Short mmCIF file of C-alpha atoms and ligand atoms in Angstrom, two decimals:
data_model
loop_
_atom_site.label_atom_id
_atom_site.label_comp_id
_atom_site.label_asym_id
_atom_site.label_seq_id
_atom_site.Cartn_x
_atom_site.Cartn_y
_atom_site.Cartn_z
CA UNK A 1 -32.77 -20.20 54.21
CA UNK A 2 -30.63 -17.96 51.98
CA UNK A 3 -31.69 -14.57 53.31
CA UNK A 4 -30.68 -13.26 56.72
CA UNK A 5 -32.78 -14.96 59.44
CA UNK A 6 -35.10 -12.68 61.44
CA UNK A 7 -35.22 -13.07 65.21
CA UNK A 8 -38.02 -11.24 67.02
CA UNK A 9 -37.93 -10.91 70.81
CA UNK A 10 -41.20 -9.97 72.54
CA UNK A 11 -40.83 -8.18 75.87
CA UNK A 12 -37.81 -6.37 77.28
CA UNK A 13 -38.05 -7.78 80.80
CA UNK A 14 -35.33 -9.92 82.34
CA UNK A 15 -35.64 -12.72 79.76
CA UNK A 16 -36.06 -10.52 76.68
CA UNK A 17 -33.49 -7.86 77.39
CA UNK A 18 -30.74 -10.31 78.40
CA UNK A 19 -31.44 -12.37 75.24
CA UNK A 20 -31.08 -9.22 73.10
CA UNK A 21 -27.86 -8.18 74.85
CA UNK A 22 -26.36 -11.66 74.51
CA UNK A 23 -27.34 -11.90 70.82
CA UNK A 24 -25.78 -8.55 70.01
CA UNK A 25 -22.52 -9.83 71.51
CA UNK A 26 -22.58 -13.31 69.97
CA UNK A 27 -23.87 -12.74 66.43
CA UNK A 28 -21.54 -11.67 63.65
CA UNK A 29 -22.37 -8.90 61.17
CA UNK A 30 -25.29 -9.93 58.92
CA UNK A 31 -25.78 -13.29 60.63
CA UNK A 32 -29.31 -12.36 61.75
CA UNK A 33 -31.71 -9.40 62.01
CA UNK A 34 -32.72 -9.01 65.65
CA UNK A 35 -35.78 -6.98 66.69
CA UNK A 36 -36.78 -6.32 70.29
CA UNK A 37 -40.40 -5.26 70.95
CA UNK A 38 -41.58 -3.75 74.22
CA UNK A 39 -44.60 -1.70 75.23
CA UNK A 40 -42.42 0.92 76.94
CA UNK A 41 -39.13 2.42 75.86
CA UNK A 42 -37.63 1.42 79.20
CA UNK A 43 -36.78 -1.83 80.94
CA UNK A 44 -37.95 -2.04 84.54
CA UNK A 45 -36.16 -3.75 87.38
CA UNK A 46 -39.15 -5.69 88.67
CA UNK A 47 -37.29 -7.00 91.71
CA UNK A 48 -37.04 -3.40 92.93
CA UNK A 49 -40.68 -2.38 92.30
CA UNK A 50 -41.89 -2.98 95.89
CA UNK A 51 -39.91 0.11 96.94
CA UNK A 52 -41.47 2.72 94.61
CA UNK A 53 -44.83 1.03 95.23
CA UNK A 54 -44.53 1.78 98.94
CA UNK A 55 -42.98 5.16 98.20
CA UNK A 56 -39.59 4.41 99.80
CA UNK A 57 -37.83 5.03 96.48
CA UNK A 58 -38.54 6.83 93.22
CA UNK A 59 -39.93 4.88 90.23
CA UNK A 60 -37.09 6.37 88.13
CA UNK A 61 -34.60 4.27 90.09
CA UNK A 62 -36.32 1.08 88.94
CA UNK A 63 -36.17 1.82 85.20
CA UNK A 64 -33.50 1.95 82.52
CA UNK A 65 -33.94 3.29 78.97
CA UNK A 66 -33.75 0.36 76.55
CA UNK A 67 -31.65 2.34 74.08
CA UNK A 68 -28.96 2.59 76.75
CA UNK A 69 -28.82 -1.21 76.94
CA UNK A 70 -28.84 -2.25 73.30
CA UNK A 71 -26.61 -1.41 70.36
CA UNK A 72 -28.97 0.00 67.74
CA UNK A 73 -26.60 -1.06 64.96
CA UNK A 74 -27.17 -4.67 66.00
CA UNK A 75 -30.69 -4.78 67.49
CA UNK A 76 -33.75 -2.87 66.22
CA UNK A 77 -35.97 -1.65 69.01
CA UNK A 78 -39.72 -1.29 68.38
CA UNK A 79 -41.77 0.44 71.06
CA UNK A 80 -45.19 -1.11 70.64
CA UNK A 81 -47.71 -3.43 72.27
CA UNK A 82 -48.06 -6.99 71.04
CA UNK A 83 -51.73 -7.77 70.43
CA UNK A 84 -51.52 -11.21 68.83
CA UNK A 85 -49.01 -13.96 68.14
CA UNK A 86 -49.64 -16.10 65.05
CA UNK A 87 -47.07 -18.91 65.25
CA UNK A 88 -48.59 -20.81 62.31
CA UNK A 89 -48.00 -17.78 60.02
CA UNK A 90 -44.73 -16.81 61.77
CA UNK A 91 -46.16 -13.35 62.42
CA UNK A 92 -46.65 -11.07 65.39
CA UNK A 93 -49.38 -8.44 65.30
CA UNK A 94 -48.47 -5.21 67.05
CA UNK A 95 -50.91 -2.39 67.81
CA UNK A 96 -49.64 -0.46 64.79
CA UNK A 97 -47.83 -2.93 62.51
CA UNK A 98 -47.03 -6.59 61.82
CA UNK A 99 -43.67 -8.33 62.18
CA UNK A 100 -42.62 -11.55 60.44
CA UNK A 101 -40.04 -13.80 62.00
CA UNK A 102 -38.03 -16.95 61.50
CA UNK A 103 -37.31 -17.34 65.23
CA UNK A 104 -39.45 -15.94 68.00
CA UNK A 105 -38.54 -15.39 71.66
CA UNK A 106 -41.48 -14.70 73.98
CA UNK A 107 -40.63 -12.96 77.25
CA UNK A 108 -43.85 -11.06 77.90
CA UNK A 109 -43.87 -11.70 81.66
CA UNK A 110 -46.84 -12.58 83.81
CA UNK A 111 -50.15 -11.18 84.98
CA UNK A 112 -51.71 -11.34 88.46
CA UNK A 113 -53.44 -14.68 89.08
CA UNK A 114 -56.75 -14.04 90.84
CA UNK A 115 -57.67 -17.72 91.43
CA UNK A 116 -61.26 -16.75 90.65
CA UNK A 117 -61.58 -14.72 93.88
CA UNK A 118 -64.63 -12.50 93.28
CA UNK A 119 -63.85 -8.78 93.02
CA UNK A 120 -60.07 -9.17 93.14
CA UNK A 121 -59.45 -8.16 89.55
CA UNK A 122 -61.52 -4.99 89.84
CA UNK A 123 -60.76 -3.89 93.39
CA UNK A 124 -57.15 -4.85 94.09
CA UNK A 125 -53.96 -3.13 92.98
CA UNK A 126 -50.91 -5.12 91.88
CA UNK A 127 -47.15 -4.54 91.72
CA UNK A 128 -46.38 -5.30 88.09
CA UNK A 129 -44.93 -2.29 86.28
CA UNK A 130 -43.71 1.28 86.72
CA UNK A 131 -47.24 2.53 86.00
CA UNK A 132 -48.86 0.18 88.50
CA UNK A 133 -46.43 1.15 91.29
CA UNK A 134 -46.95 4.88 90.60
CA UNK A 135 -50.66 4.20 91.06
CA UNK A 136 -50.14 2.33 94.36
CA UNK A 137 -47.87 5.04 95.78
CA UNK A 138 -50.32 7.83 94.85
CA UNK A 139 -53.24 5.79 96.16
CA UNK A 140 -51.59 5.32 99.58
CA UNK A 141 -50.93 9.04 99.91
CA UNK A 142 -54.49 9.80 98.82
CA UNK A 143 -55.83 7.56 101.62
CA UNK A 144 -53.96 9.70 104.15
CA UNK A 145 -55.34 12.88 102.57
CA UNK A 146 -58.90 11.46 102.59
CA UNK A 147 -58.59 10.41 106.23
CA UNK A 148 -57.73 13.99 107.17
CA UNK A 149 -61.04 15.06 105.60
CA UNK A 150 -63.05 12.25 107.25
CA UNK A 151 -61.22 11.35 110.50
CA UNK A 152 -63.89 8.82 111.51
CA UNK A 153 -62.92 6.66 108.46
CA UNK A 154 -60.05 4.71 110.03
CA UNK A 155 -60.51 2.10 107.29
CA UNK A 156 -58.78 4.55 104.91
CA UNK A 157 -55.61 3.85 106.88
CA UNK A 158 -55.99 0.06 106.88
CA UNK A 159 -53.78 -1.42 104.18
CA UNK A 160 -54.41 -5.05 103.24
CA UNK A 161 -51.77 -6.99 101.32
CA UNK A 162 -52.95 -10.30 99.88
CA UNK A 163 -50.18 -12.91 99.72
CA UNK A 164 -47.15 -13.37 101.97
CA UNK A 165 -44.84 -14.78 99.31
CA UNK A 166 -41.72 -12.90 98.24
CA UNK A 167 -43.45 -9.89 96.74
CA UNK A 168 -45.96 -9.52 99.58
CA UNK A 169 -43.30 -9.77 102.29
CA UNK A 170 -40.93 -7.35 100.53
CA UNK A 171 -43.78 -4.88 100.01
CA UNK A 172 -45.09 -4.92 103.60
CA UNK A 173 -41.52 -4.37 104.83
CA UNK A 174 -41.26 -1.19 102.74
CA UNK A 175 -44.80 -0.09 103.58
CA UNK A 176 -44.07 -0.39 107.31
CA UNK A 177 -40.93 1.72 106.79
CA UNK A 178 -42.89 4.40 104.94
CA UNK A 179 -45.69 4.80 107.48
CA UNK A 180 -43.88 6.89 110.13
CA UNK A 181 -42.95 9.46 107.45
CA UNK A 182 -46.48 9.60 106.04
CA UNK A 183 -47.97 9.92 109.54
CA UNK A 184 -45.65 12.84 110.22
CA UNK A 185 -46.38 14.48 106.88
CA UNK A 186 -50.18 14.20 107.35
CA UNK A 187 -50.27 14.72 111.15
CA UNK A 188 -51.73 11.29 111.76
CA UNK A 189 -51.44 9.27 114.98
CA UNK A 190 -49.39 6.18 113.87
CA UNK A 191 -51.48 3.88 116.07
CA UNK A 192 -54.42 4.37 113.66
CA UNK A 193 -52.53 2.83 110.73
CA UNK A 194 -52.85 -0.91 110.14
CA UNK A 195 -50.92 -3.07 107.69
CA UNK A 196 -52.49 -6.53 107.41
CA UNK A 197 -50.81 -9.30 105.42
CA UNK A 198 -53.19 -12.15 104.55
CA UNK A 199 -51.89 -15.51 103.32
CA UNK A 200 -53.87 -18.68 102.50
CA UNK A 201 -50.90 -21.07 102.88
CA UNK A 202 -50.05 -22.44 106.34
CA UNK A 203 -46.96 -20.21 106.54
CA UNK A 204 -45.58 -16.92 105.24
CA UNK A 205 -42.97 -17.34 102.48
CA UNK A 206 -44.10 -20.89 101.60
CA UNK A 207 -41.19 -23.16 100.71
CA UNK A 208 -38.60 -21.00 102.50
CA UNK A 209 -36.44 -22.15 105.43
CA UNK A 210 -38.69 -22.17 108.53
CA UNK A 211 -36.13 -20.53 110.86
CA UNK A 212 -35.72 -17.63 108.43
CA UNK A 213 -39.48 -17.33 107.96
CA UNK A 214 -39.88 -16.98 111.72
CA UNK A 215 -37.17 -14.31 111.77
CA UNK A 216 -38.87 -12.42 108.91
CA UNK A 217 -42.30 -12.53 110.51
CA UNK A 218 -40.90 -11.29 113.84
CA UNK A 219 -39.01 -8.41 112.16
CA UNK A 220 -42.16 -7.36 110.31
CA UNK A 221 -44.39 -7.69 113.38
CA UNK A 222 -41.94 -5.41 115.22
CA UNK A 223 -42.44 -2.90 112.42
CA UNK A 224 -46.20 -3.04 112.97
CA UNK A 225 -47.39 -5.60 110.41
CA UNK A 226 -50.28 -7.91 111.41
CA UNK A 227 -50.27 -11.36 109.81
CA UNK A 228 -53.31 -13.49 109.06
CA UNK A 229 -51.72 -16.75 107.95
CA UNK A 230 -53.61 -19.85 106.79
CA UNK A 231 -56.46 -17.47 106.00
CA UNK A 232 -57.86 -17.31 102.49
CA UNK A 233 -59.40 -14.20 100.97
CA UNK A 234 -62.95 -15.13 99.96
CA UNK A 235 -64.02 -11.92 98.32
CA UNK A 236 -62.56 -8.55 97.57
CA UNK A 237 -65.06 -5.69 97.69
CA UNK A 238 -64.63 -2.02 96.88
CA UNK A 239 -64.28 -1.07 100.56
CA UNK A 240 -63.53 -4.35 102.33
CA UNK A 241 -61.98 -7.79 102.17
CA UNK A 242 -63.99 -10.83 103.22
CA UNK A 243 -61.93 -13.66 104.68
CA UNK A 244 -62.79 -17.37 104.67
CA UNK A 245 -63.04 -17.16 108.47
CA UNK A 246 -66.04 -14.84 108.03
CA UNK A 247 -64.13 -11.76 109.18
CA UNK A 248 -64.63 -8.64 107.07
CA UNK A 249 -61.77 -6.11 107.07
CA UNK A 250 -62.88 -2.62 106.11
CA UNK A 251 -60.15 -1.08 103.98
CA UNK A 252 -59.47 1.49 101.29
CA UNK A 253 -56.48 -0.42 99.91
CA UNK A 254 -55.94 -3.99 98.78
CA UNK A 255 -52.66 -4.86 97.11
CA UNK A 256 -52.70 -8.36 95.63
CA UNK A 257 -49.39 -10.23 95.42
CA UNK A 258 -50.81 -13.73 95.80
CA UNK A 259 -49.78 -15.27 92.51
CA UNK A 260 -48.99 -14.77 88.87
CA UNK A 261 -49.94 -16.48 85.65
CA UNK A 262 -48.46 -16.24 82.18
CA UNK A 263 -49.39 -13.56 79.69
CA UNK A 264 -52.78 -14.29 78.12
CA UNK A 265 -51.39 -13.81 74.59
CA UNK A 266 -49.74 -17.24 74.83
CA UNK A 267 -52.95 -19.22 75.34
CA UNK A 268 -54.68 -17.06 72.74
CA UNK A 269 -51.90 -18.03 70.29
CA UNK A 270 -52.82 -21.70 70.76
CA UNK A 271 -49.78 -22.88 72.73
CA UNK A 272 -50.53 -25.52 75.34
CA UNK A 273 -50.42 -23.67 78.65
CA UNK A 274 -50.95 -24.21 82.34
CA UNK A 275 -52.15 -21.01 84.04
CA UNK A 276 -51.01 -19.16 80.93
CA UNK A 277 -47.48 -20.56 81.12
CA UNK A 278 -45.92 -22.82 78.48
CA UNK A 279 -44.04 -25.98 79.51
CA UNK A 280 -40.94 -25.66 77.35
CA UNK A 281 -38.64 -28.41 76.11
CA UNK A 282 -35.05 -28.84 77.33
CA UNK A 283 -33.93 -26.19 74.80
CA UNK A 284 -36.67 -23.74 75.98
CA UNK A 285 -38.81 -24.14 72.85
CA UNK A 286 -42.55 -24.76 72.67
CA UNK A 287 -43.58 -28.30 71.92
CA UNK A 288 -45.65 -27.12 68.93
CA UNK A 289 -43.02 -24.95 67.17
CA UNK A 290 -39.27 -25.51 67.36
CA UNK A 291 -38.62 -21.93 66.20
CA UNK A 292 -40.47 -20.40 69.20
CA UNK A 293 -38.70 -19.98 72.53
CA UNK A 294 -40.52 -18.96 75.73
CA UNK A 295 -38.73 -17.44 78.72
CA UNK A 296 -39.33 -16.15 82.22
CA UNK A 297 -42.75 -15.85 83.83
CA UNK A 298 -44.46 -17.07 80.61
CA UNK A 299 -42.64 -20.39 80.76
CA UNK A 300 -42.54 -23.44 82.99
CA UNK A 301 -39.32 -25.36 83.50
CA UNK A 302 -39.64 -28.56 85.52
CA UNK A 303 -37.07 -29.57 88.12
CA UNK A 304 -35.74 -33.13 88.59
CA UNK A 305 -38.82 -34.01 90.65
CA UNK A 306 -41.08 -32.86 87.82
CA UNK A 307 -42.23 -29.75 89.71
CA UNK A 308 -42.07 -26.26 88.16
CA UNK A 309 -39.34 -23.92 89.36
CA UNK A 310 -40.85 -20.73 90.83
CA UNK A 311 -40.84 -17.85 88.32
CA UNK A 312 -37.97 -15.55 89.25
CA UNK A 313 -35.66 -13.00 87.69
CA UNK A 314 -32.79 -15.40 88.33
CA UNK A 315 -34.25 -18.21 86.22
CA UNK A 316 -35.32 -15.74 83.49
CA UNK A 317 -31.74 -14.46 83.13
CA UNK A 318 -30.30 -17.98 82.97
CA UNK A 319 -32.93 -18.99 80.40
CA UNK A 320 -31.97 -15.95 78.29
CA UNK A 321 -28.36 -17.12 78.27
CA UNK A 322 -29.34 -20.61 77.05
CA UNK A 323 -31.88 -19.20 74.57
CA UNK A 324 -29.37 -16.84 72.93
CA UNK A 325 -26.84 -19.67 72.72
CA UNK A 326 -29.42 -21.92 71.05
CA UNK A 327 -30.51 -19.26 68.57
CA UNK A 328 -26.93 -18.70 67.47
CA UNK A 329 -26.32 -22.48 67.39
CA UNK A 330 -29.41 -23.01 65.20
CA UNK A 331 -28.27 -20.33 62.75
CA UNK A 332 -24.73 -21.78 62.66
CA UNK A 333 -25.96 -25.36 62.60
CA UNK A 334 -24.04 -26.31 65.73
CA UNK A 335 -25.36 -28.30 68.74
CA UNK A 336 -28.01 -26.81 71.02
CA UNK A 337 -27.53 -26.61 74.79
CA UNK A 338 -30.04 -28.03 77.30
CA UNK A 339 -31.25 -25.60 79.96
CA UNK A 340 -30.15 -26.35 83.50
CA UNK A 341 -31.12 -24.04 86.34
CA UNK A 342 -28.32 -23.24 88.81
CA UNK A 343 -29.89 -21.86 91.96
CA UNK A 344 -27.51 -19.20 93.21
CA UNK A 345 -29.69 -18.49 96.23
CA UNK A 346 -32.57 -16.24 97.20
CA UNK A 347 -32.71 -13.10 99.28
CA UNK A 348 -35.90 -11.34 100.37
CA UNK A 349 -35.75 -7.84 101.78
CA UNK A 350 -37.75 -6.92 104.89
CA UNK A 351 -37.40 -3.16 104.54
CA UNK A 352 -34.49 -0.91 105.41
CA UNK A 353 -31.39 -2.79 106.62
CA UNK A 354 -33.20 -6.12 107.05
CA UNK A 355 -33.47 -9.20 104.85
CA UNK A 356 -33.30 -12.98 104.90
CA UNK A 357 -31.72 -15.32 102.41
CA UNK A 358 -30.24 -18.67 101.53
CA UNK A 359 -27.03 -18.52 99.54
CA UNK A 360 -25.50 -21.91 98.76
CA UNK A 361 -25.66 -23.82 102.03
CA UNK A 362 -25.63 -20.65 104.13
CA UNK A 363 -28.62 -19.01 105.78
CA UNK A 364 -28.24 -15.27 106.16
CA UNK A 365 -30.35 -12.66 107.89
CA UNK A 366 -30.38 -9.06 109.06
CA UNK A 367 -27.81 -6.57 107.85
CA UNK A 368 -25.65 -9.22 106.06
CA UNK A 369 -28.65 -10.39 104.05
CA UNK A 370 -29.63 -6.77 103.26
CA UNK A 371 -26.10 -6.17 101.89
CA UNK A 372 -26.37 -9.39 99.87
CA UNK A 373 -29.66 -8.16 98.37
CA UNK A 374 -27.87 -5.00 97.24
CA UNK A 375 -25.08 -7.06 95.71
CA UNK A 376 -27.62 -9.16 93.78
CA UNK A 377 -29.20 -5.95 92.41
CA UNK A 378 -25.80 -4.53 91.46
CA UNK A 379 -24.79 -7.79 89.77
CA UNK A 380 -27.90 -7.59 87.61
CA UNK A 381 -27.15 -4.00 86.61
CA UNK A 382 -23.67 -5.15 85.65
CA UNK A 383 -25.07 -8.00 83.53
CA UNK A 384 -27.31 -5.70 81.51
CA UNK A 385 -25.35 -2.45 81.45
CA UNK A 386 -21.82 -3.07 82.70
CA UNK A 387 -19.96 -0.65 84.96
CA UNK A 388 -21.58 2.53 83.51
CA UNK A 389 -25.04 1.34 84.57
CA UNK A 390 -23.79 0.23 87.99
CA UNK A 391 -22.35 3.72 88.49
CA UNK A 392 -25.59 5.40 87.39
CA UNK A 393 -28.16 3.18 89.13
CA UNK A 394 -26.12 1.22 91.68
CA UNK A 395 -27.66 3.15 94.57
CA UNK A 396 -30.63 0.72 94.33
C1 FAD B 1 -42.08 -6.78 93.67
C2 FAD B 1 -41.38 -7.97 93.07
C3 FAD B 1 -40.20 -8.43 93.64
C4 FAD B 1 -39.52 -9.51 93.07
N1 FAD B 1 -38.34 -9.90 93.64
C5 FAD B 1 -37.62 -10.89 93.06
C6 FAD B 1 -36.33 -11.23 93.57
O1 FAD B 1 -35.87 -10.69 94.57
N2 FAD B 1 -35.62 -12.20 92.92
C7 FAD B 1 -36.10 -12.82 91.80
O2 FAD B 1 -35.39 -13.66 91.23
N3 FAD B 1 -37.33 -12.53 91.29
C8 FAD B 1 -38.09 -11.59 91.90
N4 FAD B 1 -39.33 -11.24 91.37
C9 FAD B 1 -39.85 -11.98 90.18
C10 FAD B 1 -39.23 -11.43 88.90
O3 FAD B 1 -39.29 -10.03 88.88
C11 FAD B 1 -39.92 -12.01 87.67
O4 FAD B 1 -39.87 -13.41 87.75
C12 FAD B 1 -39.23 -11.51 86.38
O5 FAD B 1 -39.46 -10.13 86.24
C13 FAD B 1 -39.75 -12.24 85.15
O6 FAD B 1 -39.06 -11.76 84.03
P1 FAD B 1 -39.72 -11.84 82.58
O7 FAD B 1 -38.62 -11.53 81.61
O8 FAD B 1 -40.46 -13.10 82.40
O9 FAD B 1 -40.83 -10.71 82.55
P2 FAD B 1 -40.87 -9.21 83.04
O10 FAD B 1 -39.61 -8.82 83.73
O11 FAD B 1 -42.16 -9.06 83.75
O12 FAD B 1 -40.92 -8.41 81.66
C14 FAD B 1 -41.97 -8.52 80.74
C15 FAD B 1 -41.82 -7.39 79.73
O13 FAD B 1 -42.79 -7.55 78.70
C16 FAD B 1 -43.42 -6.30 78.43
N5 FAD B 1 -44.75 -6.60 77.92
C17 FAD B 1 -45.76 -7.22 78.56
N6 FAD B 1 -46.82 -7.34 77.75
C18 FAD B 1 -46.49 -6.76 76.59
C19 FAD B 1 -47.16 -6.59 75.33
N7 FAD B 1 -48.41 -7.03 75.13
N8 FAD B 1 -46.50 -5.95 74.34
C20 FAD B 1 -45.22 -5.50 74.52
N9 FAD B 1 -44.53 -5.64 75.66
C21 FAD B 1 -45.16 -6.27 76.68
C22 FAD B 1 -43.43 -5.59 79.79
O14 FAD B 1 -43.56 -4.19 79.63
C23 FAD B 1 -42.05 -6.00 80.33
O15 FAD B 1 -41.05 -5.12 79.91
C24 FAD B 1 -40.05 -10.17 91.92
C25 FAD B 1 -41.26 -9.73 91.35
C26 FAD B 1 -41.92 -8.64 91.91
C27 FAD B 1 -43.21 -8.18 91.28
#
């Protein structure tokens, strides 16, 4: 290849934006043309979205303008939506143009996985983007306003959250914190409000330390959350949720957090996928094309036992570091690096001042864990935007 190689990065989430930032640092002048494509002109801090969704923080605090993160002399930013990936032709079709590439990085994130539950796609809300959390926040307030018009409709103030994994637990913690303020604002008796968290697995936070799970569930119950564990959602209707036990919960709000799948564009492009996610090789490339890297929620990396690591921001960032190294190595004809996930720990917030986590061999809970959660958020801001971004957004 005599001309300058073209690298196109799809998606400015955790995987995409960190890849772009790393490439702009590592590549020399004229070593490659790098283009970052994203449907919005901002990057959103997904791990913070449960707060604006519940209305305990502003959506603005969970977003950062992409042009503040990248150096436009080194990375071209294209605000557009990807509509098709054509790996055979080395082309990406955007809503308004076409891009050609030599190397492609796909970090388009995930979509809610509905597991075929009837009505879920049409009737449930999901915490996926700034726009979706604006919708959830407005919807919750609207339910209070509607209840004031029709006080016999207590179902308007029943909020059902499907899934008690990380996102579900973090969201119900915030929702429970928001309720007293909303009740005061709308002159509603707080005893009318119900927050019900439904989970099909035998425990909340499946896979997490059982002592910490018990702590989390007790904290959330104290805040007024009702749990229905080991209970599958059978159907999601416009005004109710039908459980496998036969119980029907009348509700005006269903927020689904029960699972994610990879972006549909990957299976449409012909990559071999499992629930829309591509099992990548040790260098994070697809098995079909060694010039296509897949990161984050679109990818599957297997652990030593052959099981997929859960999709997290943490793994996406680490993949981006390996991916940028490997792109530079390919261009310079130097050895590639295998991806190895280093689990630095996990912390789940339970609302204001409460969290649980495992960091190294230590279990943490309560205020200490809540502080740790803040530190994790600040560390991420530092990774993408250095001290200036920490100073601007570090209130997270
Ligand atoms: C509420 C919540 C809390 C979470 N908490 C944690 C946590 O505490 N710790 C943790 O490690 N993980 C957490 N996660 C998971 C974590 O956020 C994801 O694993 C991570 O965001 C995945 O990063 P990604 O780069 O794959 O995709 P994303 O961050 O989802 O980014 C995808 C990007 O692609 C863009 N895009 C999508 N489709 C198109 C298209 N067609 N055209 C152009 N652009 C497109 C999107 O706009 C977005 O910018 C949480 C997730 C949620 C929802």
